[in-house]
């Protein structure tokens, strides 16, 4: 450490020695004269101290030490770190190191910047300082700093010095490549200029130039360099060595000649220029300015030329013999007509086009000519001499002089004796010397010699407006004035002149048709004239009061603006204003309008159709004469022809075939339309009835009824028909219907729709026929129209109250008669409804609906109390048959032991038909009374009708099935795509961490046998939550199949095999028909299981068919090796509904016993309702619509539930045996849990047909995901059951066991094993 300190001391001593040497040298420099003031080393002064400085720099050039480099390092560190002040020699003497810069370029334009002298740049000390970034090169920021300081102190940079011109600065920029760098550096360069204040000593007095105000430079090709320029322009001598790129880089744009000219004009006006630079007083300077402008003239745009002309036209910039003049006051040297004109001096290199544009004239101003040549001292000049002079110089006459010449009166007119008039006219007011024009009395140009229209003078006069013919309006005035003054010769000559010169003088292109002065002679009267718009050439227009052009002028009608016919609008106005009053006038007017029918538009028809223009002669004289009484009606309210029988009801006219076409176009018709008749009858019903009588009036109403489809489209008419009392109705006065046949007491009345009733039930009508106005019963179509107009049916006004004894089960008579009649009704209804259209039937009420919703029941007596709404009339009747509706919306026909088939027919017809007629009751009665053989003999094809009905039912069923299959196929295609994605996403999802296949869920399909290996594996399996589930549903493989009861088995029932092959995932083959060799992947990941469970729930749907048939099948489960899935066949039929769930009954039950659908539903009403509520709870657990759940019942077999095309079916037999007693005892939670698990089993079959590992995983996932829902529903039903005391078994249950003996004789109860049930209940309680 001692040695290191010695070395550091040596470095410090060296630093002291360096500082002492620099102080000595600095003292030596201060001795030079003026050094203190200028602070800049002169070259000689630098040369004097340079040897000593070189010795100093060479002495303190540190080098590496050997063999130990640390020796030199310790000394150098001590040298540099012992003090902060370190001075270097520079162009400004010894200054601190931080302020010194290095540059090899000439920077004399910024002397204040300390620069290392160039001879010292090669010394090692300088190189080390530069390498360590301690000593840097000159930057733009350094220059900006110095120039800003100079700007603040107003110390200008001497631009006039040869050593420090602006070029020196730009050369430094160029040498450092700053002018070719990025925009940022260019902005820095501009900042240098903005900070520079320079002085121009080349001019007197010396001018200070702030470079931040300089924006332009001079282009010598456009502006001479010796010309004065604006202050914003840098003198040319400082930029002449710069290229265009350099000036652009420095931010200088080229001075625009127009801007320069504007500055000259403004500076001259402000007196800022010297007399030698005054453009209005110095001809030489003005000439130079014109030369500069002439040089730029060809390249200027038209806008620039216009602006330049505007600047100079008011300046006295043109040198002339008479001094400086404005351009418009000067003439070219070629103008020699007068010697005292201000002619321009010779201007070399000034373009004539520039001077012409500025306004220098080539001709004498027309005012000067008028003033000098037409003055009193120059009477020898005439207007002819003036025209000849202008002809010689016309091309050079300015536009403003030409326009002035047109409006100045310079020419006299010709007097009758040929001499000129004293009054002078404008040339455009005179006409060519021509005899025809003289005869028309027009002012003629006085021309002493023959006038040659082809001469130059004539062409110039024509250019100035001399007329060769009068304008059309003046000529028409001449014709009209001559006609009014009875100057026939002049009027005819002028009209002839107009026609003959129409082409040559252009009269055919003038708007003569719009002339408002009457000048055209018409045919009606001599000396009467008309305008072109009011006279025509078609002779038939006179019938409407229009004027006719004189016949000899018809061939010139187009020239004269006369049309053949008036505009159709005017014709219509004339016709409406003054319609015909006689038949002849009507024939002529309407005949003429027929000739114009092609131009009559729909808008015209709308106006004419409602206008009162058709005369109706009211006198006995059908022809009509002037003064005869007449009335007018619109065309759409009259009819053509004699009318026949309707002549007295409607207005018929006949004006001939031609007039008929016009009236038809306006809306007239040959006979009234059905709408016309309806409107007429609604407006005048009493008059029509008096005129026609009852029979014909009724015929008209029937005709209206048959056309009702078209009448009802007119809503306004329908409203009138509903409100008008025009409908016929009858009333029986004394109640004896026979008297009507003898001309008795039936009376006819006209009434409104709201006061009439339709006899839709003859029995009720017989009761109330003296109290109502009844619609005529002659025609069914008429009754339909009455109903459409709002006439109510009598049955809607009649209220019936039924008193039926024998409805209860204790008081009910034998139902054998009712069952027999019910079978007859179901059979004969097909025959009866065969010929009825859908419009006459109640919606959705066909034979199938009848089978499901109608039953027949025998009662002891039926009493009907009938009353009419709004009256006090009451009637009591005993009947043998009536129709009643039960609370569950089903219908029942109640009959007594001795029933009347006609009353049964009436009740049944009311149920099937919307508006049954007596004929319908009679036909239906005959169908029900007659045997099939009798109907066959009567001509009714009984077999064909029945087969047709069955065929239609099968076709509808097949169509519905195909629709379901198509929907399933589309869904399964989507499932197949998703399954394929799952295979690619997780090909080894069924393997564990070691690559071994995972064991499937314990338990197999009931009836299968497992190997000992499986039993051993399952014996080792620890107990789980789902062990109880597997035991309960027969999935425990350890339980022998022989010990399972039928109730423990779940059999999945698909469609037939030909149906399954279209419904993935139940497909047994690939799309190409080959057997499938790959099984769907077993889901193991949570995402896969979630997707499958969602798919299983989403696929569930209701079963909409009324039947279900399937064949049994056996399918081997390949995965289970020895396991087979057995699927029994199903044959069930829709029976009814229980709490909105559809109930199906096994057809064997219906065929092998006396049980009927109605009796089954009635007997098991309470049990089915309990079962439906349990299944609805299950549907809420899985968030499914309850319509997807169906109930079925059979008497044997082990099918507790099955899945049919994603529709779920549950066996009521198992519920009645196992859970119905529990529910009646108040224990419902176990039933809910049991059937919720059964539902999960069937839902799993929506995505997997077989009972394999994939099925078990989905089944387990469904249970796991819905355990909270199951527990919550079970808890809720338990709480609800606890609030209600247990009930004894209802009579319905007893009836169930009495009416269904097969249930007791079936297989053992389907009770789960005790261990499974306990596990099941325990799991959900936990």
PDB file of C-alpha atoms in Angstrom, residues 620-781:
ATOM      1  CA  UNK A 620    -142.003  11.631 -70.862  1.00  0.00           C
ATOM      2  CA  UNK A 621    -139.998  12.661 -73.901  1.00  0.00           C
ATOM      3  CA  UNK A 622    -137.041  10.317 -73.611  1.00  0.00           C
ATOM      4  CA  UNK A 623    -135.111  12.202 -76.291  1.00  0.00           C
ATOM      5  CA  UNK A 624    -135.159  15.498 -74.440  1.00  0.00           C
ATOM      6  CA  UNK A 625    -135.063  19.004 -75.848  1.00  0.00           C
ATOM      7  CA  UNK A 626    -133.722  22.307 -74.648  1.00  0.00           C
ATOM      8  CA  UNK A 627    -135.673  23.293 -71.575  1.00  0.00           C
ATOM      9  CA  UNK A 628    -136.821  19.773 -70.774  1.00  0.00           C
ATOM     10  CA  UNK A 629    -136.424  18.816 -67.098  1.00  0.00           C
ATOM     11  CA  UNK A 630    -133.229  16.875 -66.674  1.00  0.00           C
ATOM     12  CA  UNK A 631    -130.996  15.734 -63.852  1.00  0.00           C
ATOM     13  CA  UNK A 632    -127.348  14.695 -64.049  1.00  0.00           C
ATOM     14  CA  UNK A 633    -125.686  11.749 -62.329  1.00  0.00           C
ATOM     15  CA  UNK A 634    -122.102  10.443 -62.270  1.00  0.00           C
ATOM     16  CA  UNK A 635    -121.139   7.807 -64.866  1.00  0.00           C
ATOM     17  CA  UNK A 636    -120.338   5.211 -62.247  1.00  0.00           C
ATOM     18  CA  UNK A 637    -123.920   5.392 -60.945  1.00  0.00           C
ATOM     19  CA  UNK A 638    -125.601   4.843 -64.306  1.00  0.00           C
ATOM     20  CA  UNK A 639    -125.894   1.744 -66.430  1.00  0.00           C
ATOM     21  CA  UNK A 640    -125.978   1.203 -70.170  1.00  0.00           C
ATOM     22  CA  UNK A 641    -128.866  -0.292 -72.100  1.00  0.00           C
ATOM     23  CA  UNK A 642    -132.578  -0.574 -71.454  1.00  0.00           C
ATOM     24  CA  UNK A 643    -132.183  -2.255 -68.044  1.00  0.00           C
ATOM     25  CA  UNK A 644    -134.869  -4.891 -68.388  1.00  0.00           C
ATOM     26  CA  UNK A 645    -136.281  -5.837 -64.998  1.00  0.00           C
ATOM     27  CA  UNK A 646    -133.864  -3.533 -63.218  1.00  0.00           C
ATOM     28  CA  UNK A 647    -134.859  -0.466 -65.199  1.00  0.00           C
ATOM     29  CA  UNK A 648    -137.020   0.838 -62.452  1.00  0.00           C
ATOM     30  CA  UNK A 649    -134.384   0.285 -59.769  1.00  0.00           C
ATOM     31  CA  UNK A 650    -131.360   1.830 -61.506  1.00  0.00           C
ATOM     32  CA  UNK A 651    -130.660   4.622 -64.030  1.00  0.00           C
ATOM     33  CA  UNK A 652    -130.072   3.195 -67.520  1.00  0.00           C
ATOM     34  CA  UNK A 653    -129.031   5.344 -70.523  1.00  0.00           C
ATOM     35  CA  UNK A 654    -128.370   4.682 -74.211  1.00  0.00           C
ATOM     36  CA  UNK A 655    -126.452   7.317 -76.227  1.00  0.00           C
ATOM     37  CA  UNK A 656    -125.090   5.068 -78.946  1.00  0.00           C
ATOM     38  CA  UNK A 657    -122.122   2.737 -79.243  1.00  0.00           C
ATOM     39  CA  UNK A 658    -119.453   5.454 -79.544  1.00  0.00           C
ATOM     40  CA  UNK A 659    -120.618   7.346 -76.462  1.00  0.00           C
ATOM     41  CA  UNK A 660    -120.935   4.040 -74.621  1.00  0.00           C
ATOM     42  CA  UNK A 661    -117.162   3.476 -74.805  1.00  0.00           C
ATOM     43  CA  UNK A 662    -116.471   6.732 -73.003  1.00  0.00           C
ATOM     44  CA  UNK A 663    -119.010   6.000 -70.297  1.00  0.00           C
ATOM     45  CA  UNK A 664    -117.577   2.527 -69.789  1.00  0.00           C
ATOM     46  CA  UNK A 665    -114.142   4.087 -69.361  1.00  0.00           C
ATOM     47  CA  UNK A 666    -115.574   6.423 -66.720  1.00  0.00           C
ATOM     48  CA  UNK A 667    -117.045   3.594 -64.668  1.00  0.00           C
ATOM     49  CA  UNK A 668    -120.450   2.931 -66.163  1.00  0.00           C
ATOM     50  CA  UNK A 669    -121.543  -0.674 -66.504  1.00  0.00           C
ATOM     51  CA  UNK A 670    -124.075  -2.597 -68.532  1.00  0.00           C
ATOM     52  CA  UNK A 671    -125.725  -3.847 -65.369  1.00  0.00           C
ATOM     53  CA  UNK A 672    -125.324  -3.261 -61.646  1.00  0.00           C
ATOM     54  CA  UNK A 673    -122.600  -5.228 -59.889  1.00  0.00           C
ATOM     55  CA  UNK A 674    -123.313  -7.239 -56.841  1.00  0.00           C
ATOM     56  CA  UNK A 675    -121.792  -4.446 -54.735  1.00  0.00           C
ATOM     57  CA  UNK A 676    -124.137  -1.943 -56.393  1.00  0.00           C
ATOM     58  CA  UNK A 677    -127.132  -4.072 -55.554  1.00  0.00           C
ATOM     59  CA  UNK A 678    -125.969  -4.487 -51.986  1.00  0.00           C
ATOM     60  CA  UNK A 679    -125.431  -0.756 -51.597  1.00  0.00           C
ATOM     61  CA  UNK A 680    -128.786  -0.019 -53.213  1.00  0.00           C
ATOM     62  CA  UNK A 681    -130.617  -2.427 -50.921  1.00  0.00           C
ATOM     63  CA  UNK A 682    -128.911  -1.043 -47.823  1.00  0.00           C
ATOM     64  CA  UNK A 683    -129.851   2.499 -48.807  1.00  0.00           C
ATOM     65  CA  UNK A 684    -133.480   1.878 -49.883  1.00  0.00           C
ATOM     66  CA  UNK A 685    -134.613  -1.468 -48.467  1.00  0.00           C
ATOM     67  CA  UNK A 686    -138.296  -0.555 -48.074  1.00  0.00           C
ATOM     68  CA  UNK A 687    -138.515   0.838 -51.605  1.00  0.00           C
ATOM     69  CA  UNK A 688    -136.892  -2.252 -53.064  1.00  0.00           C
ATOM     70  CA  UNK A 689    -139.200  -4.546 -51.075  1.00  0.00           C
ATOM     71  CA  UNK A 690    -142.288  -2.703 -52.235  1.00  0.00           C
ATOM     72  CA  UNK A 691    -141.123  -2.813 -55.832  1.00  0.00           C
ATOM     73  CA  UNK A 692    -139.917  -6.417 -55.943  1.00  0.00           C
ATOM     74  CA  UNK A 693    -142.039  -8.259 -53.411  1.00  0.00           C
ATOM     75  CA  UNK A 694    -140.967 -10.885 -50.897  1.00  0.00           C
ATOM     76  CA  UNK A 695    -139.931 -13.598 -53.320  1.00  0.00           C
ATOM     77  CA  UNK A 696    -137.798 -11.450 -55.633  1.00  0.00           C
ATOM     78  CA  UNK A 697    -136.327  -9.570 -52.711  1.00  0.00           C
ATOM     79  CA  UNK A 698    -135.345 -12.898 -51.177  1.00  0.00           C
ATOM     80  CA  UNK A 699    -133.819 -13.973 -54.498  1.00  0.00           C
ATOM     81  CA  UNK A 700    -131.641 -10.849 -54.497  1.00  0.00           C
ATOM     82  CA  UNK A 701    -130.522 -11.596 -50.937  1.00  0.00           C
ATOM     83  CA  UNK A 702    -129.612 -15.145 -51.953  1.00  0.00           C
ATOM     84  CA  UNK A 703    -127.672 -13.756 -54.898  1.00  0.00           C
ATOM     85  CA  UNK A 704    -125.809 -11.454 -52.527  1.00  0.00           C
ATOM     86  CA  UNK A 705    -125.060 -14.422 -50.293  1.00  0.00           C
ATOM     87  CA  UNK A 706    -123.570 -16.415 -53.155  1.00  0.00           C
ATOM     88  CA  UNK A 707    -121.286 -13.449 -53.932  1.00  0.00           C
ATOM     89  CA  UNK A 708    -120.330 -12.840 -50.339  1.00  0.00           C
ATOM     90  CA  UNK A 709    -116.684 -13.767 -50.962  1.00  0.00           C
ATOM     91  CA  UNK A 710    -116.312 -10.638 -53.113  1.00  0.00           C
ATOM     92  CA  UNK A 711    -118.644  -8.426 -51.063  1.00  0.00           C
ATOM     93  CA  UNK A 712    -116.739  -8.908 -47.811  1.00  0.00           C
ATOM     94  CA  UNK A 713    -113.608  -7.354 -49.314  1.00  0.00           C
ATOM     95  CA  UNK A 714    -115.329  -3.950 -49.207  1.00  0.00           C
ATOM     96  CA  UNK A 715    -115.196  -3.155 -45.492  1.00  0.00           C
ATOM     97  CA  UNK A 716    -117.204   0.044 -45.802  1.00  0.00           C
ATOM     98  CA  UNK A 717    -120.006  -1.818 -47.580  1.00  0.00           C
ATOM     99  CA  UNK A 718    -119.966  -4.596 -44.978  1.00  0.00           C
ATOM    100  CA  UNK A 719    -120.315  -2.030 -42.195  1.00  0.00           C
ATOM    101  CA  UNK A 720    -123.335  -0.533 -43.949  1.00  0.00           C
ATOM    102  CA  UNK A 721    -124.873  -3.975 -44.399  1.00  0.00           C
ATOM    103  CA  UNK A 722    -124.361  -4.686 -40.697  1.00  0.00           C
ATOM    104  CA  UNK A 723    -126.111  -1.468 -39.654  1.00  0.00           C
ATOM    105  CA  UNK A 724    -128.876  -1.222 -42.269  1.00  0.00           C
ATOM    106  CA  UNK A 725    -132.302  -2.870 -41.688  1.00  0.00           C
ATOM    107  CA  UNK A 726    -132.389  -4.606 -45.061  1.00  0.00           C
ATOM    108  CA  UNK A 727    -132.303  -8.302 -44.041  1.00  0.00           C
ATOM    109  CA  UNK A 728    -135.489 -10.367 -44.280  1.00  0.00           C
ATOM    110  CA  UNK A 729    -136.648 -12.287 -41.203  1.00  0.00           C
ATOM    111  CA  UNK A 730    -139.772 -14.165 -40.115  1.00  0.00           C
ATOM    112  CA  UNK A 731    -141.762 -14.405 -36.912  1.00  0.00           C
ATOM    113  CA  UNK A 732    -144.448 -16.936 -35.966  1.00  0.00           C
ATOM    114  CA  UNK A 733    -147.311 -15.077 -34.347  1.00  0.00           C
ATOM    115  CA  UNK A 734    -149.429 -17.812 -32.763  1.00  0.00           C
ATOM    116  CA  UNK A 735    -147.014 -20.700 -32.516  1.00  0.00           C
ATOM    117  CA  UNK A 736    -148.838 -23.006 -34.979  1.00  0.00           C
ATOM    118  CA  UNK A 737    -146.388 -23.801 -37.688  1.00  0.00           C
ATOM    119  CA  UNK A 738    -149.020 -25.546 -39.808  1.00  0.00           C
ATOM    120  CA  UNK A 739    -150.874 -22.322 -40.341  1.00  0.00           C
ATOM    121  CA  UNK A 740    -147.917 -20.963 -42.287  1.00  0.00           C
ATOM    122  CA  UNK A 741    -148.425 -23.531 -44.969  1.00  0.00           C
ATOM    123  CA  UNK A 742    -151.999 -22.298 -45.360  1.00  0.00           C
ATOM    124  CA  UNK A 743    -151.029 -18.667 -45.543  1.00  0.00           C
ATOM    125  CA  UNK A 744    -151.305 -18.306 -41.798  1.00  0.00           C
ATOM    126  CA  UNK A 745    -149.389 -16.329 -39.253  1.00  0.00           C
ATOM    127  CA  UNK A 746    -145.746 -16.256 -40.490  1.00  0.00           C
ATOM    128  CA  UNK A 747    -144.878 -12.588 -41.040  1.00  0.00           C
ATOM    129  CA  UNK A 748    -141.906 -11.084 -42.874  1.00  0.00           C
ATOM    130  CA  UNK A 749    -139.926  -8.177 -41.515  1.00  0.00           C
ATOM    131  CA  UNK A 750    -136.930  -6.013 -42.531  1.00  0.00           C
ATOM    132  CA  UNK A 751    -134.464  -5.894 -39.673  1.00  0.00           C
ATOM    133  CA  UNK A 752    -130.842  -5.277 -38.779  1.00  0.00           C
ATOM    134  CA  UNK A 753    -128.420  -8.133 -38.259  1.00  0.00           C
ATOM    135  CA  UNK A 754    -128.334  -7.586 -34.517  1.00  0.00           C
ATOM    136  CA  UNK A 755    -132.148  -8.139 -34.286  1.00  0.00           C
ATOM    137  CA  UNK A 756    -132.212 -11.521 -36.066  1.00  0.00           C
ATOM    138  CA  UNK A 757    -131.172 -15.045 -35.060  1.00  0.00           C
ATOM    139  CA  UNK A 758    -130.145 -18.039 -37.144  1.00  0.00           C
ATOM    140  CA  UNK A 759    -132.053 -21.244 -36.548  1.00  0.00           C
ATOM    141  CA  UNK A 760    -129.113 -23.521 -35.803  1.00  0.00           C
ATOM    142  CA  UNK A 761    -131.073 -25.842 -33.471  1.00  0.00           C
ATOM    143  CA  UNK A 762    -134.621 -26.674 -34.486  1.00  0.00           C
ATOM    144  CA  UNK A 763    -135.597 -27.879 -31.045  1.00  0.00           C
ATOM    145  CA  UNK A 764    -134.780 -24.565 -29.446  1.00  0.00           C
ATOM    146  CA  UNK A 765    -136.487 -22.734 -32.312  1.00  0.00           C
ATOM    147  CA  UNK A 766    -139.720 -24.602 -31.728  1.00  0.00           C
ATOM    148  CA  UNK A 767    -139.593 -23.332 -28.156  1.00  0.00           C
ATOM    149  CA  UNK A 768    -138.882 -19.681 -28.968  1.00  0.00           C
ATOM    150  CA  UNK A 769    -140.216 -19.190 -32.534  1.00  0.00           C
ATOM    151  CA  UNK A 770    -142.831 -16.654 -31.453  1.00  0.00           C
ATOM    152  CA  UNK A 771    -140.227 -14.610 -29.605  1.00  0.00           C
ATOM    153  CA  UNK A 772    -137.483 -14.185 -32.197  1.00  0.00           C
ATOM    154  CA  UNK A 773    -136.977 -12.916 -35.726  1.00  0.00           C
ATOM    155  CA  UNK A 774    -135.574 -15.908 -37.571  1.00  0.00           C
ATOM    156  CA  UNK A 775    -133.379 -15.798 -40.636  1.00  0.00           C
ATOM    157  CA  UNK A 776    -134.856 -17.466 -43.744  1.00  0.00           C
ATOM    158  CA  UNK A 777    -134.072 -21.160 -43.861  1.00  0.00           C
ATOM    159  CA  UNK A 778    -134.429 -21.556 -47.622  1.00  0.00           C
ATOM    160  CA  UNK A 779    -130.689 -21.409 -48.426  1.00  0.00           C
ATOM    161  CA  UNK A 780    -127.635 -22.346 -46.361  1.00  0.00           C
ATOM    162  CA  UNK A 781    -125.490 -19.804 -48.184  1.00  0.00           C
TER     163      UNK A 781
END
